GROMACS .gro file of C-alpha atoms in nm:
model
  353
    1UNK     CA    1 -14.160  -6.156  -2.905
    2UNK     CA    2 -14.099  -6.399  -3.202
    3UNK     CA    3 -14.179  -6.787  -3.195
    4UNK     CA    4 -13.808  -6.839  -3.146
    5UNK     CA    5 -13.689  -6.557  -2.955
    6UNK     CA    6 -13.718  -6.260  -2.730
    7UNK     CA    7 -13.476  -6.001  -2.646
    8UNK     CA    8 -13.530  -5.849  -2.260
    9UNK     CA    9 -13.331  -5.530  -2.111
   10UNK     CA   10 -13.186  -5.641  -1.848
   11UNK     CA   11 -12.947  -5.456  -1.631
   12UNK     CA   12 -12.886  -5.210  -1.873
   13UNK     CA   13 -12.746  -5.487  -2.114
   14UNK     CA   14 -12.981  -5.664  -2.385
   15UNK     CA   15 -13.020  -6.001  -2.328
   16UNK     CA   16 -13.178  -6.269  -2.612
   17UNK     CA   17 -13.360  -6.546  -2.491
   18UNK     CA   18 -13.393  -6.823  -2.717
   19UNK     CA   19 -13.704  -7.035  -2.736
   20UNK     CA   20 -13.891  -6.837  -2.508
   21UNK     CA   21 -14.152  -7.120  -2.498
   22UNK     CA   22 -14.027  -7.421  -2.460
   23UNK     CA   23 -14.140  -7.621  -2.209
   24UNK     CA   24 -13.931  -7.648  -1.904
   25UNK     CA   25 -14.181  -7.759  -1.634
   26UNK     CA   26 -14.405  -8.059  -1.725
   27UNK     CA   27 -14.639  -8.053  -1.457
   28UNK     CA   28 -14.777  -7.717  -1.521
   29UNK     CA   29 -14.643  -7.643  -1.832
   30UNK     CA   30 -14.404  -7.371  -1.753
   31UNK     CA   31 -14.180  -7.232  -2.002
   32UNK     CA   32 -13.806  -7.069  -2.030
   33UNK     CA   33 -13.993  -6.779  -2.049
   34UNK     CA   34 -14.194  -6.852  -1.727
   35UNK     CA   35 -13.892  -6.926  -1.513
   36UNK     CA   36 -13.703  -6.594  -1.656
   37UNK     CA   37 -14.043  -6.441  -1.530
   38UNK     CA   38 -14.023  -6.567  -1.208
   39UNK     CA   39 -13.632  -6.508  -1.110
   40UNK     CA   40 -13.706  -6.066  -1.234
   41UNK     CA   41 -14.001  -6.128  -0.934
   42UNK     CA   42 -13.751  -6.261  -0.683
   43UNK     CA   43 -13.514  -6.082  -0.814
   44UNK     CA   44 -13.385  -5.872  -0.502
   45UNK     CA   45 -13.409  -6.134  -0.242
   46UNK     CA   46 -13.208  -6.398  -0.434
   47UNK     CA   47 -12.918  -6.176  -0.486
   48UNK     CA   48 -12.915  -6.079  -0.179
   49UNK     CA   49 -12.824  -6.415  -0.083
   50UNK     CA   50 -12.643  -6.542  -0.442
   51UNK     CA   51 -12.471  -6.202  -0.538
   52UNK     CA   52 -12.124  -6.183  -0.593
   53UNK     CA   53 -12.072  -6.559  -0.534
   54UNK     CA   54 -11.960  -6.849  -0.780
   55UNK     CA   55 -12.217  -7.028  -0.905
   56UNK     CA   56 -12.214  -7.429  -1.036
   57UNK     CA   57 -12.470  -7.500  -1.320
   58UNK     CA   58 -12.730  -7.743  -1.347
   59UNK     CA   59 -12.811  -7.724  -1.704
   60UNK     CA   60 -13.139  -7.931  -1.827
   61UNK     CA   61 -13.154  -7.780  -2.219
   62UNK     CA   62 -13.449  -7.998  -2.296
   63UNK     CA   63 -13.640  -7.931  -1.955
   64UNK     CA   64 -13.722  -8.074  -1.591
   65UNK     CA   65 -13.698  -8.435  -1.667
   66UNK     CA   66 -13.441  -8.428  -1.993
   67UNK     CA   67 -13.083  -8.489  -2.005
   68UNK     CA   68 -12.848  -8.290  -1.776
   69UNK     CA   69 -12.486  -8.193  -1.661
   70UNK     CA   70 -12.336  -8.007  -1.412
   71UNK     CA   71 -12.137  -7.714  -1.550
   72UNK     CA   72 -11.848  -7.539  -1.323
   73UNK     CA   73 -11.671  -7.391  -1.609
   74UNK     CA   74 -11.817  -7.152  -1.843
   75UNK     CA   75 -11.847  -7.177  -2.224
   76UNK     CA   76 -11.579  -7.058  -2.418
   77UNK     CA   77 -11.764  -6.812  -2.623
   78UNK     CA   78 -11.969  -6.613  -2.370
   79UNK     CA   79 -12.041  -6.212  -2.353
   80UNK     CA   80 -11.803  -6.003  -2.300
   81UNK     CA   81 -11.959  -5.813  -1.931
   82UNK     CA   82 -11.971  -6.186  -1.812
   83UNK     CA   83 -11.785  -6.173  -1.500
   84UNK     CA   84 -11.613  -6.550  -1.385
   85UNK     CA   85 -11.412  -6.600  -1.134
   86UNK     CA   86 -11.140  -6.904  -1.026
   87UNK     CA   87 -11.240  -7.194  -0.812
   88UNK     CA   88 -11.095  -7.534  -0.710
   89UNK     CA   89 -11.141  -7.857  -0.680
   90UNK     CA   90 -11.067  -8.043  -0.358
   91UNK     CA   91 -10.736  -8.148  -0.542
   92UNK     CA   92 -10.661  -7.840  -0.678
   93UNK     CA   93 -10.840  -7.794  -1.002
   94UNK     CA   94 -10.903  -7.506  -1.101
   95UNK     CA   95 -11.173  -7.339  -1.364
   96UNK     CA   96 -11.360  -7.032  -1.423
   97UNK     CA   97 -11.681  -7.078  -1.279
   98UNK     CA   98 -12.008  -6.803  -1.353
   99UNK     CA   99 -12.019  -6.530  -1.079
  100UNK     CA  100 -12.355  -6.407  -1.021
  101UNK     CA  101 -12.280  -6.082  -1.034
  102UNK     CA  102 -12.663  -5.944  -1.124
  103UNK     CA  103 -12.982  -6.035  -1.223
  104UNK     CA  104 -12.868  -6.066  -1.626
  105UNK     CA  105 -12.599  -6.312  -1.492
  106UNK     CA  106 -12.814  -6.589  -1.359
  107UNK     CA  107 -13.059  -6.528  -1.680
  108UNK     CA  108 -12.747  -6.549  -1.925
  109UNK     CA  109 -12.765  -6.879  -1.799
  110UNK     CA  110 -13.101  -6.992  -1.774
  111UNK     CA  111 -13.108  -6.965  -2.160
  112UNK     CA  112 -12.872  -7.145  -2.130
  113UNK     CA  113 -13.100  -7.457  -1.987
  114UNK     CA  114 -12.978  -7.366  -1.620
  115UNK     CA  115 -13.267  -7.512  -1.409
  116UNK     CA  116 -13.068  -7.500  -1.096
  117UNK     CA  117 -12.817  -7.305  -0.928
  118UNK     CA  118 -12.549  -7.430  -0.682
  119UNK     CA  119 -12.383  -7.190  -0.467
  120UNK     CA  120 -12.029  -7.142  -0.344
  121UNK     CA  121 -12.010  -7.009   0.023
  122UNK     CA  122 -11.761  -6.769  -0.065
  123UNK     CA  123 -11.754  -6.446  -0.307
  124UNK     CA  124 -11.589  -6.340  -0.596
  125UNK     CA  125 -11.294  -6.098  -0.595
  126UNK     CA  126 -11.351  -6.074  -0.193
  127UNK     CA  127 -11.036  -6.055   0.066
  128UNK     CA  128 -10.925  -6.427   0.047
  129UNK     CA  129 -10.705  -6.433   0.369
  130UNK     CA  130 -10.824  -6.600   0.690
  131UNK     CA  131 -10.723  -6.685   1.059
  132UNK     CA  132 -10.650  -7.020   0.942
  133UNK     CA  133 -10.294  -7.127   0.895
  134UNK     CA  134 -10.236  -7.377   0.557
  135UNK     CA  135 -10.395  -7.707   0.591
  136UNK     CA  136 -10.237  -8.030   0.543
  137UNK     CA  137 -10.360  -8.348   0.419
  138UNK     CA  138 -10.202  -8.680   0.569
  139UNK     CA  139  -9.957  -8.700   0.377
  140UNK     CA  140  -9.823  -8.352   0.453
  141UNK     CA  141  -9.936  -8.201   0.141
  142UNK     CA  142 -10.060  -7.838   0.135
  143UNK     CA  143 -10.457  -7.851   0.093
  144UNK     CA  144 -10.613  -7.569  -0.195
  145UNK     CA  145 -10.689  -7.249   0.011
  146UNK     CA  146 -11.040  -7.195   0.062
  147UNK     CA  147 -11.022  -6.829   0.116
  148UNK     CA  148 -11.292  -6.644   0.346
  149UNK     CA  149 -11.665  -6.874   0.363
  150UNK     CA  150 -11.936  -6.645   0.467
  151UNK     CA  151 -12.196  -6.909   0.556
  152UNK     CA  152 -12.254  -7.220   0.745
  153UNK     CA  153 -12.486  -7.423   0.618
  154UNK     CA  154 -12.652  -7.666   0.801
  155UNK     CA  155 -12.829  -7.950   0.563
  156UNK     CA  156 -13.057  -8.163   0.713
  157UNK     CA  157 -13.064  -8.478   0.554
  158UNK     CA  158 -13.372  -8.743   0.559
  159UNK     CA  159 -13.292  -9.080   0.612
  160UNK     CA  160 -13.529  -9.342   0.519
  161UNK     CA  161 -13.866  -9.313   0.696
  162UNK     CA  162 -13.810  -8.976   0.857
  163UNK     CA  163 -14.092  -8.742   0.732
  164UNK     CA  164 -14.140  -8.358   0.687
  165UNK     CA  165 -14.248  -8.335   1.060
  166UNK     CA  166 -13.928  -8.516   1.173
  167UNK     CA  167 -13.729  -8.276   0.934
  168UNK     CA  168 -13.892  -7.977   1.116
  169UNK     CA  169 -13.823  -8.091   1.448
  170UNK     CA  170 -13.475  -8.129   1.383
  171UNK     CA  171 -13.474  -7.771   1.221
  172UNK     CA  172 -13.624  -7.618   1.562
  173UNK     CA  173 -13.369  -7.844   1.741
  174UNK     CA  174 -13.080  -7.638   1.559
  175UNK     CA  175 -13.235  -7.338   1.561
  176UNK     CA  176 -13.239  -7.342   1.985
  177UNK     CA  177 -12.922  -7.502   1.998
  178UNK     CA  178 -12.785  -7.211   1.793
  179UNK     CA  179 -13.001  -6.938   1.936
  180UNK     CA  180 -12.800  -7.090   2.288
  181UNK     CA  181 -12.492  -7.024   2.121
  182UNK     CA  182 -12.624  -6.679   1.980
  183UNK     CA  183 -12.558  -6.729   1.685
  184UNK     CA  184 -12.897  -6.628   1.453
  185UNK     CA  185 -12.950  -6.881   1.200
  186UNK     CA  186 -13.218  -6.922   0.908
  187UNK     CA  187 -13.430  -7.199   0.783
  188UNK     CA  188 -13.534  -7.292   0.377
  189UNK     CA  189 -13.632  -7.547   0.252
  190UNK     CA  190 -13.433  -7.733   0.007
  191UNK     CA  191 -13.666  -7.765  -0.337
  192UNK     CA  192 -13.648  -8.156  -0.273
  193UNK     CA  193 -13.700  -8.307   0.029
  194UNK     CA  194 -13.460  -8.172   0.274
  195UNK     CA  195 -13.418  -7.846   0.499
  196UNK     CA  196 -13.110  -7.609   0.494
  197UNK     CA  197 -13.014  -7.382   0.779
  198UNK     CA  198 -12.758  -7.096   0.711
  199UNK     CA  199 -12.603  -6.866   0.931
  200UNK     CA  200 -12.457  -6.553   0.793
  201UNK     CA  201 -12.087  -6.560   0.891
  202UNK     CA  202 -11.799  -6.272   1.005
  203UNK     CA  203 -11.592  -6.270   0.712
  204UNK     CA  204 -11.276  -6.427   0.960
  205UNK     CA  205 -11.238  -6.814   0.869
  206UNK     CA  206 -11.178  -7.064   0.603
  207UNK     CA  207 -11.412  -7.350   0.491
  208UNK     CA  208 -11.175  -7.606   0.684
  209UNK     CA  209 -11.273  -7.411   1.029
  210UNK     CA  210 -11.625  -7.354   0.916
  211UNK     CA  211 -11.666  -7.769   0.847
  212UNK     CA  212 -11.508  -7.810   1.166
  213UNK     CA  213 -11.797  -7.582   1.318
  214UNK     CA  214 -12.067  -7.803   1.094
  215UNK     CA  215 -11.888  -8.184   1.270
  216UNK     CA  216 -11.926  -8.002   1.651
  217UNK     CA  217 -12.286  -7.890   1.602
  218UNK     CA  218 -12.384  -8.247   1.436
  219UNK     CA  219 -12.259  -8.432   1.758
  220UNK     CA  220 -12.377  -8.162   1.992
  221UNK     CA  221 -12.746  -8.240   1.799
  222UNK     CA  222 -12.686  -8.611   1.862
  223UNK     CA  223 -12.597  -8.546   2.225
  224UNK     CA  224 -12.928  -8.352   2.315
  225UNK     CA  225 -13.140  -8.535   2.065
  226UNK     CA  226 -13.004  -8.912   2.002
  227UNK     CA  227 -13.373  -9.062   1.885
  228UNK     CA  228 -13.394  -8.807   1.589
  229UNK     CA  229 -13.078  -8.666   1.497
  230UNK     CA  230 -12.733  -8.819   1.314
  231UNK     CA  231 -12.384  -8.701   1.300
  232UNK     CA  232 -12.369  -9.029   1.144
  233UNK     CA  233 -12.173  -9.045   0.829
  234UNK     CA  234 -12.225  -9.413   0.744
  235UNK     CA  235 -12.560  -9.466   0.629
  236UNK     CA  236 -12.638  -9.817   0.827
  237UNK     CA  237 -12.553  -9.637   1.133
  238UNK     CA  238 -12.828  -9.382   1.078
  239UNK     CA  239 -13.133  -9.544   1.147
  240UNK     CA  240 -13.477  -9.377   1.109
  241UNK     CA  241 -13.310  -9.028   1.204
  242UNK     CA  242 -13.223  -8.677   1.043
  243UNK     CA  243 -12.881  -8.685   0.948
  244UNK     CA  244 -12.698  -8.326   0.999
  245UNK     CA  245 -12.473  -8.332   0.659
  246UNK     CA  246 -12.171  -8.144   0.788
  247UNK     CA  247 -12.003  -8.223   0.478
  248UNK     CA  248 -12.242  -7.981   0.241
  249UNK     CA  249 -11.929  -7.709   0.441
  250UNK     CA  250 -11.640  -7.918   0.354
  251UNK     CA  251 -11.421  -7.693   0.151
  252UNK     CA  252 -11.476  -7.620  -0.248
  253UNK     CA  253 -11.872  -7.815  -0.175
  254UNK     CA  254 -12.185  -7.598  -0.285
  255UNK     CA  255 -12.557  -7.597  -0.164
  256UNK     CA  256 -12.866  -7.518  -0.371
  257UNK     CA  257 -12.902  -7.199  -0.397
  258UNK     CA  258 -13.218  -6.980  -0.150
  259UNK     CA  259 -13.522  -6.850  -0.419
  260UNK     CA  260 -13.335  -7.096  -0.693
  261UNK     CA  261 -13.599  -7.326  -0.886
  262UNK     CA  262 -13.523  -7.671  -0.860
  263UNK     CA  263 -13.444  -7.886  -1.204
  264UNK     CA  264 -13.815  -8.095  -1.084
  265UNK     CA  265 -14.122  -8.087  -1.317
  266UNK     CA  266 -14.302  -7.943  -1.061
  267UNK     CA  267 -14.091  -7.643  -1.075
  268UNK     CA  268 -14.026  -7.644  -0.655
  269UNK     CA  269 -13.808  -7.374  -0.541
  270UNK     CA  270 -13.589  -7.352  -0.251
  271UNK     CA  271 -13.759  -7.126  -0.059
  272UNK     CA  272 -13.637  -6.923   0.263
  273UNK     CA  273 -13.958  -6.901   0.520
  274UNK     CA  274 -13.938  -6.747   0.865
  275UNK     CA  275 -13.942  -6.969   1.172
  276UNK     CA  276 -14.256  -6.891   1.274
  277UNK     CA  277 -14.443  -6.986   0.942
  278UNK     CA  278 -14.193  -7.324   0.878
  279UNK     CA  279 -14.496  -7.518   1.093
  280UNK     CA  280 -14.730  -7.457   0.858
  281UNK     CA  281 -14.532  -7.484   0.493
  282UNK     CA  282 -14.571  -7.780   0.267
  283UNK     CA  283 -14.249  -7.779   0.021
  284UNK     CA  284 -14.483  -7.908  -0.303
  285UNK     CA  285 -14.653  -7.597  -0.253
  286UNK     CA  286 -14.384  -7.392  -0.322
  287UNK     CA  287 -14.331  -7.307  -0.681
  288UNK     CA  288 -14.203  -7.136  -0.933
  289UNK     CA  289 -14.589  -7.034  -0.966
  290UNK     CA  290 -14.684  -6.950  -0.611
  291UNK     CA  291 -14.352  -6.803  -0.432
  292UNK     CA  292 -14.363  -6.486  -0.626
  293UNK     CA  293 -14.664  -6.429  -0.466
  294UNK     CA  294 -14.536  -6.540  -0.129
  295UNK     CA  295 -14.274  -6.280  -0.164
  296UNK     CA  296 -14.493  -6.010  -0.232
  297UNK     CA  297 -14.729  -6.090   0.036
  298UNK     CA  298 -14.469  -6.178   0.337
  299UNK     CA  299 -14.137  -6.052   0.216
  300UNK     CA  300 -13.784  -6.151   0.246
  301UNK     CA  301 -13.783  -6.402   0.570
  302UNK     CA  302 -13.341  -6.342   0.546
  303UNK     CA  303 -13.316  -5.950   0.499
  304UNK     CA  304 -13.288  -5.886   0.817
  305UNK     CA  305 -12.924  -6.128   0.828
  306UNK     CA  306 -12.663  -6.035   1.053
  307UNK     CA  307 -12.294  -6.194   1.029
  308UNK     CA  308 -12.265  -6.402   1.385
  309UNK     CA  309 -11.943  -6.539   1.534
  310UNK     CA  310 -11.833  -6.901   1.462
  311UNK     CA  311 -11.615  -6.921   1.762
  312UNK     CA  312 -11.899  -7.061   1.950
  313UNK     CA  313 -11.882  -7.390   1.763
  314UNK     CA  314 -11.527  -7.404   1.687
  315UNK     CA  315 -11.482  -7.381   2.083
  316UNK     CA  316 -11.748  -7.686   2.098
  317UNK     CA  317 -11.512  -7.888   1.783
  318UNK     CA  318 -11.198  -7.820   2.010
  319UNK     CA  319 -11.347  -7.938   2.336
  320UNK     CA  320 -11.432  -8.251   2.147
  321UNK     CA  321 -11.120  -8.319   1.999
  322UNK     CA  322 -10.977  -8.257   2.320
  323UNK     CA  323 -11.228  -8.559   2.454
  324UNK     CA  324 -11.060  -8.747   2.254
  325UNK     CA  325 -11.303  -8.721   1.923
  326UNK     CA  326 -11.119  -8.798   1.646
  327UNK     CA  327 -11.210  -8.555   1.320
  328UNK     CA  328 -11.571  -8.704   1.124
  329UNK     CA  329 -11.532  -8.903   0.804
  330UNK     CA  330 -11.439  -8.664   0.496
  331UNK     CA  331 -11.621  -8.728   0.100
  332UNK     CA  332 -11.427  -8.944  -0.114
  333UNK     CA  333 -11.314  -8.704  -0.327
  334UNK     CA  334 -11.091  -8.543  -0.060
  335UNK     CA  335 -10.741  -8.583   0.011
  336UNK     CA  336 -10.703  -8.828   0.337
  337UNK     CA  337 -10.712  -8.589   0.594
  338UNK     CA  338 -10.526  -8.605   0.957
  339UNK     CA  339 -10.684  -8.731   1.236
  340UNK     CA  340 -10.981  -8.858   1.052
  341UNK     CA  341 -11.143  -9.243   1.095
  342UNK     CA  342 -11.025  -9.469   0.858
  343UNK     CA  343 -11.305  -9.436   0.536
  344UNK     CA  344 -11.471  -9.788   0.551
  345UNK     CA  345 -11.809  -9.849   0.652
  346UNK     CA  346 -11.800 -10.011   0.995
  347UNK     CA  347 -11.996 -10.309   0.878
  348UNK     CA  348 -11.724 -10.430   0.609
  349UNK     CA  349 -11.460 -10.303   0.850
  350UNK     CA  350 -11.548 -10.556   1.085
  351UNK     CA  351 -11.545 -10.835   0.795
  352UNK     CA  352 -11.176 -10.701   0.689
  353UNK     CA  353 -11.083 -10.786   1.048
   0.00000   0.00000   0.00000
């Protein structure tokens, strides 16, 4: 290794990484070459989960802490094995977007300054037809097809004053309340403050029916646990509870990525952990320095992932609609959709009137 560069076989494919030791984590002092390090140890588990998918990057050139951007399309001048793939906007934008396709993929990238991967619930060059029939917006436009998503993922959200204990009571909440719906879902935490919970889907619906899932199980939540969950969308209507983010599954939207190292100086990583141990985990303590160790001591909490059924929940979203529920607010980026609430927050809504 020079000062100013190092060339790794990767993959069968040689791969130069530029200023192997700059300093990309302040706490510690971790380097590029420390975080390309760290994603060869976790290697197998994260693309297990990431594999084959689109990937949005995070890119931090100068480090944790420096200026950023988030990157959907790729450079013009890459490699010529890179593999891309076509995504879209909510209003139909499209752009090649990094598929993370192997291990020399996602460190292609990372010398690139990637400190964080977000991940599309879908996968490259997979069969893009659904169940679903075309959805319109409310003006009767055709919405961009989201093809097949392969995951639900459940982000719970902290709202002011909610602490890691409240966050991992919510988690067990939605862990029985899917476990009564059989469908097996898994916990990680998020590399910042937050916990995800994914279920691995049946390749049979589109990111439109797979939202719709995400809005029945946040009210369902709310019914059985009003004093510490949110379906909330409005933020002065939360209170001191865990919101349940449906929207992270609204189509096109991407989550931080499981075993991906978070952009912090710390270096945290979004770490998958079984149920069993999530009682006893404190997120600061998992690192781009400790959760190779983790992984070799435990092993992969999510290789044992099944695809479940959504049809539980989509049952639940169309006995609420049928109640009467109108659809939950959508992000402002999206088209106005049908059937959902007028996008004001109810506060100023009541001024207007």
């Amino acid at each position: 290794m020079s000062a100013d560069k190092l060339d790794l076989e990767v993959d069968g494919r040689t791969l130069t990484v530029s200023n192997p030791g700059k300093i990309y984590f302040g706490t510690r002092g971790e380097t590029k070459l420390d975080l390309v390090r760290y994603y060869q140890a976790v290697a197998e588990p994260l693309l297990r989960t990431t594999g084959d998918r689109p990937v949005l990057l995070e890119r931090y050139p100068d480090g944790a802490g420096g200026k950023s951007w988030f990157q959907k399309r790729v450079p013009k001048s890459v490699p010529d094995w890179l593999q891309t793939t076509v995504v879209s906007t909510p209003n139909g934008t499209t752009s090649d977007a990094l598929v993370a396709a192997d291990l020399a993929h996602l460190l292609w990238a990372v010398n690139l300054g990637c400190l964080g991967f977000h991940v599309w619930p879908t996968h490259a060059g997979a069969d893009t037809r659904s169940t679903a029939a075309p959805v319109h917006d409310a003006a009767g436009a055709v919405l961009p097809p989201t093809g097949v998503t392969d995951e639900l993922r459940i982000d719970l959200d902290p709202s002011p004053g909610i602490d890691f204990d409240d966050l991992r009571a919510a988690a067990y909440a939605t862990r029985d309340l899917c476990r009564d719906l059989g469908i097996d879902a898994r916990v990680k935490t998020s590399g910042s403050r937050g916990l995800h919970i994914y279920a691995l889907l049946l390749p049979q619906w589109d990111g439109y029916q797979v939202r719709a899932a995400a809005v029945a199980l946040a009210r369902e939540l709310e019914r059985r646990h009003p004093d510490l969950i949110t379906a909330a969308w409005w933020k002065e209507e939360r209170g001191r509870r865990v919101f349940v983010d449906y929207n992270q599954n609204a189509p096109h939207r991407t989550v931080f990525g499981a075993w991906c190292v978070r952009p912090r100086l710390d270096g945290r990583v979004s770490t998958p952990v079984s149920w069993d141990d999530l009682a006893g985990i404190d997120p600061a303590e998992l690192t781009l320095a400790t959760v190779p160790a983790r992984l070799a001591a435990l092993g992969d909490p999510w290789a044992d992932r099944t695809p479940q059924s959504l049809e539980p929940l989509l049952e639940m979203s169309r006995a609420d609609l049928a109640a009467g529920l109108r659809d939950a607010p959508w992000p402002p980026v999206y088209p106005k959709m049908p059937d959902e609430p007028p996008r004001v927050a109810p506060s100023r809504a009541r001024k207007e009137d």
